[in-house]
Tab-separated table of C-alpha atoms and ligand atoms in Angstrom:
chain	number	residue	atom	x	y	z
A	1	UNK	CA	-7.966	-17.904	18.698
A	2	UNK	CA	-7.700	-14.919	21.056
A	3	UNK	CA	-6.918	-11.348	19.990
A	4	UNK	CA	-4.924	-9.113	22.290
A	5	UNK	CA	-5.861	-5.416	22.299
A	6	UNK	CA	-2.832	-3.444	23.438
A	7	UNK	CA	-3.116	0.323	23.165
A	8	UNK	CA	-3.224	2.961	25.870
A	9	UNK	CA	-4.424	5.583	23.401
A	10	UNK	CA	-7.414	3.764	21.876
A	11	UNK	CA	-10.736	2.900	23.478
A	12	UNK	CA	-11.008	-0.906	23.942
A	13	UNK	CA	-14.795	-0.711	24.392
A	14	UNK	CA	-15.333	0.990	21.006
A	15	UNK	CA	-12.875	-1.334	19.283
A	16	UNK	CA	-14.353	-4.471	20.844
A	17	UNK	CA	-17.851	-3.372	19.777
A	18	UNK	CA	-16.655	-2.683	16.225
A	19	UNK	CA	-14.876	-6.053	16.012
A	20	UNK	CA	-17.891	-7.971	17.359
A	21	UNK	CA	-20.163	-6.538	14.640
A	22	UNK	CA	-18.157	-8.640	12.163
A	23	UNK	CA	-16.748	-11.381	14.395
A	24	UNK	CA	-19.321	-11.936	17.160
A	25	UNK	CA	-17.471	-14.884	18.699
A	26	UNK	CA	-14.010	-13.311	18.773
A	27	UNK	CA	-12.181	-13.775	22.080
A	28	UNK	CA	-10.773	-10.294	22.804
A	29	UNK	CA	-8.328	-9.788	25.663
A	30	UNK	CA	-7.632	-6.205	26.689
A	31	UNK	CA	-4.067	-5.755	27.927
A	32	UNK	CA	-2.919	-6.144	30.659
A	33	UNK	CA	-5.767	-8.634	31.388
A	34	UNK	CA	-4.366	-11.212	28.979
A	35	UNK	CA	-5.584	-14.454	30.559
A	36	UNK	CA	-3.583	-17.468	29.371
A	37	UNK	CA	-0.871	-16.013	27.124
A	38	UNK	CA	-0.813	-19.249	25.094
A	39	UNK	CA	-4.258	-18.379	23.666
A	40	UNK	CA	-3.097	-15.134	22.035
A	41	UNK	CA	-2.557	-15.553	18.289
A	42	UNK	CA	-2.999	-11.970	17.099
A	43	UNK	CA	-2.337	-8.590	18.684
A	44	UNK	CA	-3.704	-5.153	17.784
A	45	UNK	CA	-1.129	-2.657	18.984
A	46	UNK	CA	-0.303	1.021	19.292
A	47	UNK	CA	2.849	2.049	21.193
A	48	UNK	CA	3.142	-1.230	23.099
A	49	UNK	CA	5.744	-1.510	25.880
A	50	UNK	CA	8.990	-2.796	24.305
A	51	UNK	CA	9.510	-6.502	24.952
A	52	UNK	CA	5.823	-7.162	25.640
A	53	UNK	CA	5.026	-8.940	22.354
A	54	UNK	CA	7.717	-11.572	22.777
A	55	UNK	CA	5.817	-12.901	25.818
A	56	UNK	CA	3.161	-14.559	23.637
A	57	UNK	CA	4.499	-17.891	22.336
A	58	UNK	CA	1.666	-18.502	19.822
A	59	UNK	CA	1.565	-14.967	18.349
A	60	UNK	CA	1.081	-15.224	14.564
A	61	UNK	CA	0.110	-11.679	13.559
A	62	UNK	CA	0.771	-8.139	14.776
A	63	UNK	CA	-1.836	-5.621	13.611
A	64	UNK	CA	-0.763	-1.974	13.855
A	65	UNK	CA	-3.514	0.449	14.832
A	66	UNK	CA	-1.650	3.132	12.880
A	67	UNK	CA	-0.648	3.420	9.221
A	68	UNK	CA	2.919	3.962	10.370
A	69	UNK	CA	4.647	1.004	12.022
A	70	UNK	CA	7.741	2.715	13.406
A	71	UNK	CA	6.125	2.349	16.863
A	72	UNK	CA	6.147	-1.447	16.372
A	73	UNK	CA	9.556	-1.787	14.754
A	74	UNK	CA	11.212	0.389	17.426
A	75	UNK	CA	10.824	-2.559	19.835
A	76	UNK	CA	14.287	-4.190	19.980
A	77	UNK	CA	12.689	-7.416	21.279
A	78	UNK	CA	10.020	-7.789	18.622
A	79	UNK	CA	9.407	-11.515	18.072
A	80	UNK	CA	11.187	-12.431	14.846
A	81	UNK	CA	9.218	-13.849	11.940
A	82	UNK	CA	5.766	-12.719	13.130
A	83	UNK	CA	4.121	-10.819	10.237
A	84	UNK	CA	3.189	-7.172	10.877
A	85	UNK	CA	0.214	-5.628	9.078
A	86	UNK	CA	-0.196	-1.861	9.021
A	87	UNK	CA	-3.446	0.101	8.993
A	88	UNK	CA	-4.763	0.861	5.521
A	89	UNK	CA	-8.196	2.440	5.865
A	90	UNK	CA	-9.980	4.650	3.329
A	91	UNK	CA	-11.473	6.640	6.236
A	92	UNK	CA	-8.000	7.367	7.637
A	93	UNK	CA	-6.720	8.314	4.178
A	94	UNK	CA	-9.676	10.656	3.602
A	95	UNK	CA	-8.873	12.523	6.826
A	96	UNK	CA	-5.247	12.934	5.754
A	97	UNK	CA	-6.300	14.235	2.345
A	98	UNK	CA	-8.600	16.818	3.960
A	99	UNK	CA	-5.826	18.054	6.222
A	100	UNK	CA	-3.297	18.205	3.375
A	101	UNK	CA	-5.682	20.110	1.109
A	102	UNK	CA	-6.594	22.537	3.920
A	103	UNK	CA	-2.919	23.159	4.652
A	104	UNK	CA	-1.914	23.676	1.034
A	105	UNK	CA	-4.843	25.999	0.302
A	106	UNK	CA	-4.114	28.015	3.441
A	107	UNK	CA	-0.623	28.845	2.172
A	108	UNK	CA	-1.619	29.043	-1.483
A	109	UNK	CA	-4.370	31.598	-0.761
A	110	UNK	CA	-2.224	33.565	1.739
A	111	UNK	CA	-4.543	32.949	4.693
A	112	UNK	CA	-1.476	32.956	6.963
A	113	UNK	CA	-0.622	36.481	5.758
A	114	UNK	CA	-4.225	37.720	5.910
A	115	UNK	CA	-4.499	36.437	9.501
A	116	UNK	CA	-1.501	38.668	10.314
A	117	UNK	CA	-3.004	41.603	8.395
A	118	UNK	CA	-6.198	41.266	10.394
A	119	UNK	CA	-4.302	41.346	13.694
A	120	UNK	CA	-2.704	44.604	12.418
A	121	UNK	CA	-6.106	46.032	11.238
A	122	UNK	CA	-4.542	46.242	7.786
A	123	UNK	CA	-6.703	46.284	4.599
A	124	UNK	CA	-4.303	45.066	1.935
A	125	UNK	CA	-4.867	42.896	-1.130
A	126	UNK	CA	-2.175	40.499	-2.307
A	127	UNK	CA	-1.973	39.332	-5.939
A	128	UNK	CA	-4.127	36.247	-6.619
A	129	UNK	CA	-1.753	33.282	-6.943
A	130	UNK	CA	-1.643	31.178	-10.112
A	131	UNK	CA	-2.691	27.642	-9.199
A	132	UNK	CA	-1.188	26.006	-12.284
A	133	UNK	CA	2.208	27.496	-11.455
A	134	UNK	CA	2.198	26.535	-7.803
A	135	UNK	CA	4.487	23.533	-7.376
A	136	UNK	CA	3.294	21.090	-4.764
A	137	UNK	CA	5.775	18.380	-3.797
A	138	UNK	CA	4.574	15.286	-1.970
A	139	UNK	CA	7.270	13.258	-0.181
A	140	UNK	CA	5.947	9.686	-0.201
A	141	UNK	CA	3.475	8.479	-2.802
A	142	UNK	CA	1.920	5.547	-0.963
A	143	UNK	CA	-1.683	5.015	0.145
A	144	UNK	CA	-1.929	8.429	1.768
A	145	UNK	CA	0.657	10.481	-0.158
A	146	UNK	CA	-0.720	9.237	-3.469
A	147	UNK	CA	-4.281	10.192	-2.483
A	148	UNK	CA	-3.117	13.645	-1.309
A	149	UNK	CA	-1.194	14.195	-4.557
A	150	UNK	CA	-4.184	13.277	-6.701
A	151	UNK	CA	-6.614	15.420	-4.678
A	152	UNK	CA	-4.263	18.399	-5.044
A	153	UNK	CA	-3.803	17.707	-8.738
A	154	UNK	CA	-7.603	17.935	-9.130
A	155	UNK	CA	-7.362	21.594	-7.993
A	156	UNK	CA	-5.014	22.258	-10.905
A	157	UNK	CA	-1.776	22.546	-8.924
A	158	UNK	CA	1.498	21.469	-10.512
A	159	UNK	CA	1.895	18.358	-8.355
A	160	UNK	CA	4.991	16.193	-8.128
A	161	UNK	CA	5.700	13.251	-5.867
A	162	UNK	CA	8.814	11.532	-4.604
A	163	UNK	CA	8.999	7.843	-3.757
A	164	UNK	CA	11.632	5.144	-3.284
A	165	UNK	CA	10.688	3.283	-6.456
A	166	UNK	CA	9.173	4.743	-9.659
A	167	UNK	CA	5.438	5.521	-9.435
A	168	UNK	CA	3.030	6.557	-12.110
A	169	UNK	CA	-0.016	8.494	-10.922
A	170	UNK	CA	-2.265	10.480	-13.220
A	171	UNK	CA	-1.677	14.225	-12.895
A	172	UNK	CA	1.408	13.757	-10.733
A	173	UNK	CA	4.990	14.146	-11.976
A	174	UNK	CA	6.999	11.339	-10.432
A	175	UNK	CA	10.532	11.499	-9.028
A	176	UNK	CA	12.227	8.721	-7.138
A	177	UNK	CA	15.350	7.729	-5.271
A	178	UNK	CA	18.267	9.836	-4.083
A	179	UNK	CA	18.880	11.248	-7.565
A	180	UNK	CA	15.293	12.376	-7.962
A	181	UNK	CA	15.173	14.358	-4.739
A	182	UNK	CA	17.020	17.546	-5.776
A	183	UNK	CA	15.051	18.179	-9.010
A	184	UNK	CA	11.833	17.386	-7.147
A	185	UNK	CA	12.676	19.949	-4.448
A	186	UNK	CA	13.711	22.593	-6.971
A	187	UNK	CA	10.145	22.750	-8.362
A	188	UNK	CA	8.382	22.560	-4.987
A	189	UNK	CA	6.748	25.684	-3.499
A	190	UNK	CA	4.758	23.759	-0.899
A	191	UNK	CA	6.307	20.559	0.469
A	192	UNK	CA	4.037	17.931	2.024
A	193	UNK	CA	5.689	15.087	3.924
A	194	UNK	CA	3.789	11.783	3.982
A	195	UNK	CA	6.731	9.387	4.294
A	196	UNK	CA	6.923	6.500	6.728
A	197	UNK	CA	9.540	7.012	9.442
A	198	UNK	CA	12.374	4.598	8.693
A	199	UNK	CA	16.149	4.551	9.060
A	200	UNK	CA	16.341	6.059	5.549
A	201	UNK	CA	13.838	8.877	6.140
A	202	UNK	CA	14.600	9.953	9.728
A	203	UNK	CA	15.780	13.572	9.708
A	204	UNK	CA	15.169	13.940	5.973
A	205	UNK	CA	13.779	17.473	6.373
A	206	UNK	CA	17.123	18.917	7.357
A	207	UNK	CA	19.276	21.916	6.451
A	208	UNK	CA	20.347	20.472	3.107
A	209	UNK	CA	16.829	19.580	1.980
A	210	UNK	CA	15.399	22.918	3.092
A	211	UNK	CA	18.178	24.790	1.247
A	212	UNK	CA	17.262	22.903	-1.935
A	213	UNK	CA	13.698	24.281	-1.826
A	214	UNK	CA	13.096	27.640	-3.540
A	215	UNK	CA	13.158	30.711	-1.284
A	216	UNK	CA	9.702	31.344	0.155
A	217	UNK	CA	8.653	27.682	0.133
A	218	UNK	CA	6.342	26.217	2.785
A	219	UNK	CA	6.650	22.919	4.649
A	220	UNK	CA	3.755	20.744	5.831
A	221	UNK	CA	4.555	17.640	7.876
A	222	UNK	CA	1.768	15.157	8.533
A	223	UNK	CA	3.973	12.053	8.687
A	224	UNK	CA	6.119	11.752	11.829
A	225	UNK	CA	8.010	14.274	13.953
A	226	UNK	CA	11.257	12.359	13.412
A	227	UNK	CA	11.308	13.390	9.750
A	228	UNK	CA	12.134	16.982	10.691
A	229	UNK	CA	15.361	18.278	12.210
A	230	UNK	CA	13.664	20.942	14.310
A	231	UNK	CA	16.640	23.251	14.739
A	232	UNK	CA	17.245	23.258	10.951
A	233	UNK	CA	13.611	24.091	10.197
A	234	UNK	CA	13.572	26.899	12.775
A	235	UNK	CA	16.828	28.301	11.336
A	236	UNK	CA	15.336	28.256	7.794
A	237	UNK	CA	12.167	29.987	9.033
A	238	UNK	CA	14.204	32.599	10.907
A	239	UNK	CA	16.418	33.299	7.896
A	240	UNK	CA	13.315	33.788	5.720
A	241	UNK	CA	14.267	30.999	3.327
A	242	UNK	CA	11.228	28.961	4.416
A	243	UNK	CA	8.106	31.142	4.669
A	244	UNK	CA	5.998	28.968	6.975
A	245	UNK	CA	5.487	25.501	8.393
A	246	UNK	CA	2.364	23.561	9.287
A	247	UNK	CA	3.218	20.695	11.621
A	248	UNK	CA	0.939	17.952	12.944
A	249	UNK	CA	3.552	15.553	14.309
A	250	UNK	CA	6.477	15.983	16.665
A	251	UNK	CA	9.201	14.187	18.500
A	252	UNK	CA	8.448	13.846	21.356
A	253	UNK	CA	4.674	14.006	21.642
A	254	UNK	CA	3.069	15.808	23.349
A	255	UNK	CA	5.270	18.698	22.226
A	256	UNK	CA	6.989	20.058	25.381
A	257	UNK	CA	5.398	23.335	26.526
A	258	UNK	CA	8.718	25.211	26.247
A	259	UNK	CA	9.363	24.134	22.632
A	260	UNK	CA	10.072	27.096	20.310
A	261	UNK	CA	7.450	25.884	17.799
A	262	UNK	CA	4.605	26.885	20.145
A	263	UNK	CA	5.218	30.616	19.784
A	264	UNK	CA	7.065	30.800	16.464
A	265	UNK	CA	5.244	33.343	14.269
A	266	UNK	CA	5.762	31.239	11.132
A	267	UNK	CA	4.676	27.909	12.605
A	268	UNK	CA	1.144	26.571	12.790
A	269	UNK	CA	0.752	23.382	14.735
A	270	UNK	CA	-1.898	20.797	15.542
A	271	UNK	CA	-1.666	17.947	18.100
A	272	UNK	CA	-1.294	14.897	15.798
A	273	UNK	CA	-4.874	15.040	14.578
A	274	UNK	CA	-4.350	15.081	10.794
A	275	UNK	CA	-6.413	11.922	10.770
A	276	UNK	CA	-7.673	9.853	13.651
A	277	UNK	CA	-8.475	6.174	13.316
A	278	UNK	CA	-12.222	5.556	13.471
A	279	UNK	CA	-12.899	1.997	14.695
A	280	UNK	CA	-16.057	1.670	12.574
A	281	UNK	CA	-14.126	1.921	9.288
A	282	UNK	CA	-10.644	0.900	10.429
A	283	UNK	CA	-11.938	-2.391	11.803
A	284	UNK	CA	-12.626	-3.724	8.301
A	285	UNK	CA	-8.998	-4.398	7.222
A	286	UNK	CA	-8.328	-5.879	10.666
A	287	UNK	CA	-11.324	-8.223	10.414
A	288	UNK	CA	-10.245	-9.225	6.914
A	289	UNK	CA	-6.754	-10.104	8.132
A	290	UNK	CA	-8.096	-12.059	11.123
A	291	UNK	CA	-10.289	-14.089	8.753
A	292	UNK	CA	-7.311	-14.677	6.501
A	293	UNK	CA	-5.162	-15.705	9.453
A	294	UNK	CA	-7.765	-18.287	10.380
A	295	UNK	CA	-8.229	-19.659	6.865
A	296	UNK	CA	-4.557	-19.515	5.907
A	297	UNK	CA	-5.160	-17.064	3.034
A	298	UNK	CA	-2.417	-14.501	2.256
A	299	UNK	CA	-2.416	-11.592	4.720
A	300	UNK	CA	-2.923	-8.002	3.543
A	301	UNK	CA	-0.932	-4.784	4.082
A	302	UNK	CA	2.153	-6.552	5.337
A	303	UNK	CA	5.202	-4.555	6.346
A	304	UNK	CA	8.702	-5.296	5.124
A	305	UNK	CA	10.794	-5.285	8.298
A	306	UNK	CA	13.958	-4.507	6.314
A	307	UNK	CA	12.726	-1.351	4.557
A	308	UNK	CA	10.756	-0.412	7.688
A	309	UNK	CA	7.358	0.228	6.073
B	1	LIG	P1	2.791	3.749	2.441
B	1	LIG	O1	3.660	2.676	2.989
B	1	LIG	O2	1.579	3.373	1.667
B	1	LIG	O3	3.650	4.726	1.501
B	1	LIG	C1	4.933	5.134	1.821
B	1	LIG	C2	5.502	5.944	0.654
B	1	LIG	O4	6.770	6.490	1.071
B	1	LIG	C3	5.752	5.103	-0.589
B	1	LIG	O5	5.470	5.848	-1.750
B	1	LIG	C4	7.250	4.815	-0.492
B	1	LIG	O6	7.889	4.597	-1.740
B	1	LIG	C5	7.740	6.105	0.097
B	1	LIG	N1	9.054	5.900	0.750
B	1	LIG	C6	9.353	5.091	1.778
B	1	LIG	N2	10.673	5.146	2.063
B	1	LIG	C7	11.204	5.997	1.159
B	1	LIG	C8	12.519	6.456	0.912
B	1	LIG	N3	13.562	6.035	1.638
B	1	LIG	N4	12.708	7.326	-0.111
B	1	LIG	C9	11.664	7.740	-0.851
B	1	LIG	N5	10.386	7.352	-0.680
B	1	LIG	C10	10.173	6.488	0.326
B	1	LIG	O7	2.406	4.663	3.708
B	1	LIG	P2	1.067	5.533	3.924
B	1	LIG	O8	0.902	6.442	2.769
B	1	LIG	O9	-0.069	4.663	4.298
B	1	LIG	O10	1.473	6.352	5.255
B	1	LIG	C11	2.567	7.247	5.267
B	1	LIG	C12	2.841	7.728	6.692
B	1	LIG	O11	1.850	8.677	7.095
B	1	LIG	C13	2.746	6.655	7.775
B	1	LIG	O12	3.927	5.878	7.835
B	1	LIG	C14	2.504	7.466	9.029
B	1	LIG	O13	3.747	7.734	9.665
B	1	LIG	C15	1.906	8.775	8.523
B	1	LIG	N6	0.529	8.977	9.071
B	1	LIG	C16	0.274	10.054	9.885
B	1	LIG	C17	-0.998	10.279	10.392
B	1	LIG	C18	-1.323	11.508	11.193
B	1	LIG	O14	-2.392	11.586	11.789
B	1	LIG	N7	-0.477	12.528	11.213
B	1	LIG	C19	-2.100	9.329	10.118
B	1	LIG	C20	-1.745	8.266	9.193
B	1	LIG	C21	-0.470	8.100	8.716
B	1	LIG	P3	7.501	3.339	-2.675
B	1	LIG	O15	6.157	3.710	-3.272
B	1	LIG	O16	8.567	3.306	-3.690
B	1	LIG	O17	7.434	2.135	-1.777
C-alpha cells in the first residue's frame, strides 16, 4: 500500500519522518512524484488541486491534514464513496483552547481598552468585570468547541454552547438547532465560533446574528473565514453594537493587504495560527487509520459528506 502526501503547506520531510517512526516500511509518495498511481491507496491532503484525487483508481481513504474538511469537500470531482477522515488531535485541540482562552480573557479583562489607554498615556481604572456574569457563547460543541467551552467554564464564566444536535457537557448550558440560536445569542457577551464550514454554517455570522447579540458583545472567530459576512461585521463594529472582534481565519487567505480589517481599530487579527498541526502528535490518528485500513477494522473520525463535517 502506498500513501500519497499532497499538501503544499506542510513539510513532507517532517511528516514522512513522523510516519516512519510508527510505520517504518510505509511507501510514501510526495505529490507530484506519485510513481504508479495504481499503488496509491490512501492520501493525506491539505488544499489539493480539485480533480486530482479522482486520478487514483485504488484510493480507499482520504486523510485530511486539517480538522476542517471543507477544503476536501469543495472539490467537485471528489471520488465518490471514498471515506474521508478528518484530523482529530489532542495537540491541535490544546492549541485552539489556548487561543480561545487568551482571546476571551483579553476582552473580559479589558486589555483591548487598556492598550488604547496606554497609547493615549491615560491612567484610568475600569471596574473589575464579574466572571460569573460574563456570558460566553461557543458556536460548535465538537472536539474543539467542547474543549474550549469546558476550559472557559473552569474559569467560572457563564458558558453556553450551540450545536446541531443536543449536547450535554458539564458546566456548559446547551442550546441546539435553529430554535436554540436566538436564546443562546441573547445571553452571549463574548461569541466564539468553532463551527465547521458547511452549506448550513457559511455566512452564519451575519447582520441578523450580530443584531441578536447584546450591545457591546465581542466576536472571536477561530473556525473559518467563510463563517463571517465581513461587511456585516464591519458595519456592526462601526455602529458600536459589536465592541471588538478577534479573527484568526479569513476568506480569502492570506487576507488581501487592502482589506479594511487590517487597520480597523476594533479588529485584532492573526494569520490562521490559532493552532498549527504538529506532525509528531497529529501523526498518531493517521497511523491508527492506516493500520485500520490495512486490517479492515472500522476507520476513525470519518466525515459525513452530506452534513459536510
Ligand atoms: P467537530 O466536527 O468535532 O464539531 C463540530 C461542531 O459544530 C459540532 O458540535 C456540531 O454539532 C456543530 N455543528 C455543525 N454544523 C452545525 C449546524 N449547522 N448548526 C449547529 N451546530 C453545528 O469539529 P472540530 O471541533 O474538530 O473543529 C471545528 C472547526 O474548527 C473545524 O471544522 C475547522 O474549520 C476549525 N479549525 C480551525 C483551526 C485554526 O487554526 N483556526 C484549527 C483546527 C480547526 P453536533 O455536535 O450536533 O454534530
